[in-house]
């Protein structure tokens, strides 16, 4: 445990779209990372337009510029579009993206790409930006062919409102799950979308960071204090190709089988009902709010605290 180090921070400024890998981030008052999930897309009924509810969302590419505070959306080919036609690539402002202290490294959609002569040195101008979240939602509406609205809030739209802190996995866990499906660590991370990745620890180490439902395990990442509350229950999204939305045949069944076989002795078996769970859910106690964490920070476990007092 003494070697645990924060190796990756990933935020998702527009909920359900590609993530942005950054070198530092600040915890908001609700415990989420700034600028994680500040914009959400909803349909006419108020339901999220996300990978869980709309498979076509997977096919959108989102490239962030944290200096300009923008995201550029690129649709798939006409053949892969749900309506048979696609809007042109466009750039939109994302509230709070340029105001954070997080330095941009890469987005999910451009990791590994090489710069070409045609785009080297290009700079985005204000005239390239179509607008903010409402314009972004209108663009997605054109792509999907039904009403889409933007919801914008401070602090965020977390996936789990009862545990709104960042989710956490170890690199060894990503590697182990990747071996089950012949996937890279990055490919597994794109499916399970953890906010924080810790290196220097064994697979499933993150499951040491929660107890039974009456207690939490408190740990520190740099100056930030977090409480682990339990394993994250997964939806259908990890079983899909993150670029196409296509189901990976037998993914859930194989995952559950291997997960059951490799469940560590220290894990709380009843907390794994169904076994389709991966990553640590967290909350942030008052002392940890508005604190900063950065890649390279040590992760130090303080120990269990009663949930009622956390």
Short mmCIF file of N, CA and C in Angstrom, two decimals, residues 61-156:
data_model
loop_
_atom_site.label_atom_id
_atom_site.label_comp_id
_atom_site.label_asym_id
_atom_site.label_seq_id
_atom_site.Cartn_x
_atom_site.Cartn_y
_atom_site.Cartn_z
N UNK A 61 -17.38 11.26 -31.66
CA UNK A 61 -16.03 11.54 -31.18
C UNK A 61 -16.00 12.94 -30.60
N UNK A 62 -15.47 13.07 -29.37
CA UNK A 62 -15.38 14.36 -28.69
C UNK A 62 -13.92 14.67 -28.37
N UNK A 63 -13.42 15.79 -28.87
CA UNK A 63 -12.04 16.23 -28.66
C UNK A 63 -12.06 17.55 -27.89
N UNK A 64 -11.46 17.57 -26.70
CA UNK A 64 -11.52 18.74 -25.83
C UNK A 64 -10.27 19.61 -25.96
N UNK A 65 -10.48 20.89 -25.76
CA UNK A 65 -9.40 21.86 -25.65
C UNK A 65 -9.64 22.60 -24.33
N UNK A 66 -8.91 22.21 -23.28
CA UNK A 66 -9.16 22.79 -21.97
C UNK A 66 -8.67 24.23 -21.88
N UNK A 67 -7.75 24.64 -22.75
CA UNK A 67 -7.30 26.04 -22.76
C UNK A 67 -8.39 26.95 -23.30
N UNK A 68 -9.00 26.53 -24.41
CA UNK A 68 -10.08 27.31 -25.01
C UNK A 68 -11.42 27.06 -24.33
N UNK A 69 -11.53 25.95 -23.60
CA UNK A 69 -12.80 25.61 -22.97
C UNK A 69 -13.82 25.10 -23.95
N UNK A 70 -13.37 24.30 -24.92
CA UNK A 70 -14.27 23.85 -25.98
C UNK A 70 -14.19 22.33 -26.18
N UNK A 71 -15.20 21.82 -26.87
CA UNK A 71 -15.20 20.44 -27.32
C UNK A 71 -15.59 20.43 -28.79
N UNK A 72 -14.90 19.62 -29.57
CA UNK A 72 -15.23 19.46 -30.99
C UNK A 72 -15.86 18.10 -31.20
N UNK A 73 -17.08 18.08 -31.72
CA UNK A 73 -17.80 16.84 -31.96
C UNK A 73 -17.69 16.45 -33.43
N UNK A 74 -17.38 15.18 -33.64
CA UNK A 74 -17.28 14.62 -34.99
C UNK A 74 -18.19 13.43 -35.09
N UNK A 75 -19.09 13.40 -36.08
CA UNK A 75 -20.00 12.26 -36.22
C UNK A 75 -19.33 11.11 -36.94
N UNK A 76 -19.95 9.94 -36.94
CA UNK A 76 -19.41 8.83 -37.70
C UNK A 76 -19.75 8.99 -39.18
N UNK A 77 -19.46 7.99 -39.97
CA UNK A 77 -19.83 8.01 -41.38
C UNK A 77 -21.35 8.00 -41.52
N UNK A 78 -21.82 8.41 -42.68
CA UNK A 78 -23.26 8.41 -42.93
C UNK A 78 -23.85 7.04 -42.69
N UNK A 79 -23.13 5.99 -43.08
CA UNK A 79 -23.64 4.63 -42.93
C UNK A 79 -23.84 4.25 -41.47
N UNK A 80 -23.04 4.85 -40.57
CA UNK A 80 -23.13 4.51 -39.15
C UNK A 80 -24.03 5.45 -38.36
N UNK A 81 -24.61 6.46 -39.04
CA UNK A 81 -25.46 7.42 -38.36
C UNK A 81 -26.88 6.88 -38.23
N UNK A 82 -27.58 7.16 -37.14
CA UNK A 82 -28.92 6.60 -36.94
C UNK A 82 -29.95 7.14 -37.91
N UNK A 83 -29.76 8.37 -38.43
CA UNK A 83 -30.75 8.97 -39.32
C UNK A 83 -30.35 8.88 -40.79
N UNK A 84 -29.18 8.34 -41.08
CA UNK A 84 -28.72 8.26 -42.46
C UNK A 84 -28.11 9.54 -42.97
N UNK A 85 -28.00 10.56 -42.12
CA UNK A 85 -27.32 11.80 -42.49
C UNK A 85 -26.60 12.30 -41.24
N UNK A 86 -25.55 13.09 -41.44
CA UNK A 86 -24.77 13.55 -40.30
C UNK A 86 -24.50 15.04 -40.39
N UNK A 87 -24.46 15.73 -39.24
CA UNK A 87 -24.05 17.14 -39.25
C UNK A 87 -22.54 17.23 -39.44
N UNK A 88 -22.07 18.38 -39.86
CA UNK A 88 -20.64 18.59 -40.02
C UNK A 88 -19.97 18.67 -38.65
N UNK A 89 -18.69 18.29 -38.55
CA UNK A 89 -17.98 18.48 -37.27
C UNK A 89 -18.10 19.92 -36.80
N UNK A 90 -18.25 20.09 -35.49
CA UNK A 90 -18.46 21.44 -34.96
C UNK A 90 -17.87 21.55 -33.56
N UNK A 91 -17.55 22.79 -33.16
CA UNK A 91 -16.92 23.07 -31.88
C UNK A 91 -17.86 23.89 -31.01
N UNK A 92 -17.89 23.55 -29.70
CA UNK A 92 -18.82 24.19 -28.77
C UNK A 92 -18.10 24.51 -27.46
N UNK A 93 -18.56 25.55 -26.78
CA UNK A 93 -18.01 25.91 -25.48
C UNK A 93 -18.60 25.01 -24.40
N UNK A 94 -17.76 24.64 -23.42
CA UNK A 94 -18.20 23.84 -22.29
C UNK A 94 -17.98 24.66 -21.02
N UNK A 95 -19.03 24.99 -20.28
CA UNK A 95 -18.87 25.83 -19.09
C UNK A 95 -17.88 25.23 -18.09
N UNK A 96 -16.99 26.06 -17.59
CA UNK A 96 -16.07 25.63 -16.55
C UNK A 96 -14.86 24.87 -17.02
N UNK A 97 -14.82 24.46 -18.28
CA UNK A 97 -13.70 23.65 -18.76
C UNK A 97 -12.41 24.46 -18.77
N UNK A 98 -12.48 25.72 -19.17
CA UNK A 98 -11.27 26.55 -19.24
C UNK A 98 -10.91 27.16 -17.89
N UNK A 99 -11.82 27.04 -16.91
CA UNK A 99 -11.58 27.68 -15.62
C UNK A 99 -10.87 26.77 -14.64
N UNK A 100 -10.79 25.47 -14.95
CA UNK A 100 -10.16 24.54 -14.03
C UNK A 100 -8.65 24.66 -14.04
N UNK A 101 -7.99 23.95 -13.11
CA UNK A 101 -6.53 23.98 -13.05
C UNK A 101 -5.93 22.73 -13.68
N UNK A 102 -6.75 22.00 -14.43
CA UNK A 102 -6.29 20.74 -15.01
C UNK A 102 -5.60 20.99 -16.34
N UNK A 103 -4.39 20.48 -16.49
CA UNK A 103 -3.67 20.59 -17.74
C UNK A 103 -4.03 19.46 -18.67
N UNK A 104 -4.38 19.78 -19.90
CA UNK A 104 -4.82 18.76 -20.85
C UNK A 104 -3.66 17.90 -21.32
N UNK A 105 -3.90 16.59 -21.41
CA UNK A 105 -2.92 15.68 -22.00
C UNK A 105 -3.46 15.12 -23.30
N UNK A 106 -4.59 14.44 -23.22
CA UNK A 106 -5.18 13.88 -24.43
C UNK A 106 -6.63 13.54 -24.16
N UNK A 107 -7.43 13.41 -25.22
CA UNK A 107 -8.80 12.95 -25.09
C UNK A 107 -8.85 11.50 -25.53
N UNK A 108 -9.94 10.82 -25.16
CA UNK A 108 -10.08 9.41 -25.54
C UNK A 108 -10.00 9.22 -27.05
N UNK A 109 -10.56 10.19 -27.79
CA UNK A 109 -10.67 9.99 -29.22
C UNK A 109 -9.40 10.32 -29.99
N UNK A 110 -8.44 11.05 -29.37
CA UNK A 110 -7.24 11.38 -30.14
C UNK A 110 -5.97 10.75 -29.58
N UNK A 111 -6.09 9.93 -28.55
CA UNK A 111 -4.90 9.30 -27.98
C UNK A 111 -4.22 8.43 -29.03
N UNK A 112 -2.94 8.66 -29.21
CA UNK A 112 -2.18 7.84 -30.14
C UNK A 112 -2.15 8.37 -31.55
N UNK A 113 -2.96 9.41 -31.86
CA UNK A 113 -2.98 9.94 -33.21
C UNK A 113 -1.75 10.81 -33.45
N UNK A 114 -1.29 10.83 -34.70
CA UNK A 114 -0.16 11.67 -35.06
C UNK A 114 -0.66 12.90 -35.79
N UNK A 115 0.01 14.02 -35.55
CA UNK A 115 -0.35 15.26 -36.22
C UNK A 115 0.06 15.18 -37.68
N UNK A 116 -0.81 15.66 -38.55
CA UNK A 116 -0.50 15.65 -39.97
C UNK A 116 -0.07 17.05 -40.42
N UNK A 117 0.55 17.10 -41.60
CA UNK A 117 0.99 18.40 -42.11
C UNK A 117 -0.17 19.36 -42.29
N UNK A 118 -1.36 18.80 -42.60
CA UNK A 118 -2.49 19.67 -42.90
C UNK A 118 -3.06 20.35 -41.66
N UNK A 119 -2.87 19.75 -40.46
CA UNK A 119 -3.43 20.38 -39.28
C UNK A 119 -2.37 20.89 -38.31
N UNK A 120 -1.12 20.74 -38.63
CA UNK A 120 -0.06 21.21 -37.74
C UNK A 120 -0.12 22.73 -37.63
N UNK A 121 -0.12 23.21 -36.42
CA UNK A 121 -0.08 24.64 -36.21
C UNK A 121 -1.41 25.34 -36.32
N UNK A 122 -2.51 24.60 -36.62
CA UNK A 122 -3.81 25.23 -36.71
C UNK A 122 -4.27 25.70 -35.34
N UNK A 123 -4.91 26.84 -35.28
CA UNK A 123 -5.47 27.34 -34.04
C UNK A 123 -6.95 27.59 -34.24
N UNK A 124 -7.71 27.27 -33.20
CA UNK A 124 -9.14 27.50 -33.26
C UNK A 124 -9.43 28.96 -32.97
N UNK A 125 -10.32 29.58 -33.74
CA UNK A 125 -10.72 30.96 -33.51
C UNK A 125 -12.14 30.99 -32.99
N UNK A 126 -12.53 32.14 -32.42
CA UNK A 126 -13.89 32.27 -31.89
C UNK A 126 -14.93 32.01 -32.97
N UNK A 127 -14.61 32.34 -34.23
CA UNK A 127 -15.58 32.15 -35.30
C UNK A 127 -15.85 30.68 -35.57
N UNK A 128 -14.95 29.78 -35.07
CA UNK A 128 -15.16 28.35 -35.28
C UNK A 128 -16.14 27.78 -34.26
N UNK A 129 -16.41 28.51 -33.18
CA UNK A 129 -17.24 28.00 -32.09
C UNK A 129 -18.69 28.35 -32.35
N UNK A 130 -19.55 27.33 -32.40
CA UNK A 130 -20.96 27.57 -32.73
C UNK A 130 -21.77 28.11 -31.57
N UNK A 131 -21.33 27.84 -30.36
CA UNK A 131 -22.09 28.28 -29.20
C UNK A 131 -21.78 27.39 -28.02
N UNK A 132 -22.67 27.39 -27.03
CA UNK A 132 -22.47 26.61 -25.83
C UNK A 132 -23.28 25.34 -25.79
N UNK A 133 -23.69 24.89 -24.61
CA UNK A 133 -24.39 23.61 -24.46
C UNK A 133 -25.68 23.50 -25.27
N UNK A 134 -26.45 24.60 -25.40
CA UNK A 134 -27.68 24.52 -26.18
C UNK A 134 -27.39 24.21 -27.64
N UNK A 135 -26.36 24.86 -28.19
CA UNK A 135 -25.98 24.59 -29.57
C UNK A 135 -25.45 23.18 -29.72
N UNK A 136 -24.71 22.71 -28.71
CA UNK A 136 -24.20 21.33 -28.73
C UNK A 136 -25.37 20.35 -28.76
N UNK A 137 -26.39 20.59 -27.92
CA UNK A 137 -27.55 19.71 -27.88
C UNK A 137 -28.29 19.72 -29.21
N UNK A 138 -28.39 20.87 -29.85
CA UNK A 138 -29.05 20.96 -31.15
C UNK A 138 -28.31 20.13 -32.19
N UNK A 139 -26.98 20.16 -32.12
CA UNK A 139 -26.16 19.36 -33.04
C UNK A 139 -26.42 17.88 -32.82
N UNK A 140 -26.43 17.43 -31.56
CA UNK A 140 -26.70 16.02 -31.25
C UNK A 140 -28.11 15.65 -31.66
N UNK A 141 -29.06 16.57 -31.51
CA UNK A 141 -30.44 16.33 -31.94
C UNK A 141 -30.49 16.04 -33.44
N UNK A 142 -29.75 16.82 -34.22
CA UNK A 142 -29.69 16.58 -35.66
C UNK A 142 -29.13 15.20 -35.96
N UNK A 143 -28.11 14.81 -35.23
CA UNK A 143 -27.48 13.50 -35.42
C UNK A 143 -28.41 12.36 -35.06
N UNK A 144 -29.14 12.49 -33.95
CA UNK A 144 -29.97 11.39 -33.48
C UNK A 144 -31.36 11.38 -34.11
N UNK A 145 -31.87 12.55 -34.49
CA UNK A 145 -33.18 12.60 -35.12
C UNK A 145 -34.33 12.72 -34.15
N UNK A 146 -34.07 13.10 -32.89
CA UNK A 146 -35.15 13.36 -31.94
C UNK A 146 -34.71 14.45 -30.97
N UNK A 147 -35.65 14.99 -30.20
CA UNK A 147 -35.37 16.14 -29.36
C UNK A 147 -34.29 15.85 -28.31
N UNK A 148 -33.32 16.74 -28.25
CA UNK A 148 -32.25 16.67 -27.26
C UNK A 148 -32.07 18.05 -26.66
N UNK A 149 -32.01 18.11 -25.33
CA UNK A 149 -31.78 19.37 -24.64
C UNK A 149 -30.52 19.26 -23.78
N UNK A 150 -29.93 20.40 -23.50
CA UNK A 150 -28.75 20.43 -22.63
C UNK A 150 -29.16 20.78 -21.22
N UNK A 151 -28.61 20.05 -20.26
CA UNK A 151 -28.78 20.37 -18.85
C UNK A 151 -27.40 20.76 -18.32
N UNK A 152 -27.32 21.93 -17.70
CA UNK A 152 -26.05 22.43 -17.19
C UNK A 152 -26.22 22.79 -15.73
N UNK A 153 -25.34 22.31 -14.90
CA UNK A 153 -25.47 22.59 -13.48
C UNK A 153 -24.10 22.70 -12.83
N UNK A 154 -24.07 23.32 -11.70
CA UNK A 154 -22.90 23.30 -10.82
C UNK A 154 -23.41 22.70 -9.51
N UNK A 155 -22.89 21.60 -8.99
CA UNK A 155 -21.56 21.16 -9.38
C UNK A 155 -21.50 20.18 -10.54
N UNK A 156 -22.39 19.14 -10.64
CA UNK A 156 -22.20 18.15 -11.70
C UNK A 156 -23.41 17.24 -11.81
#
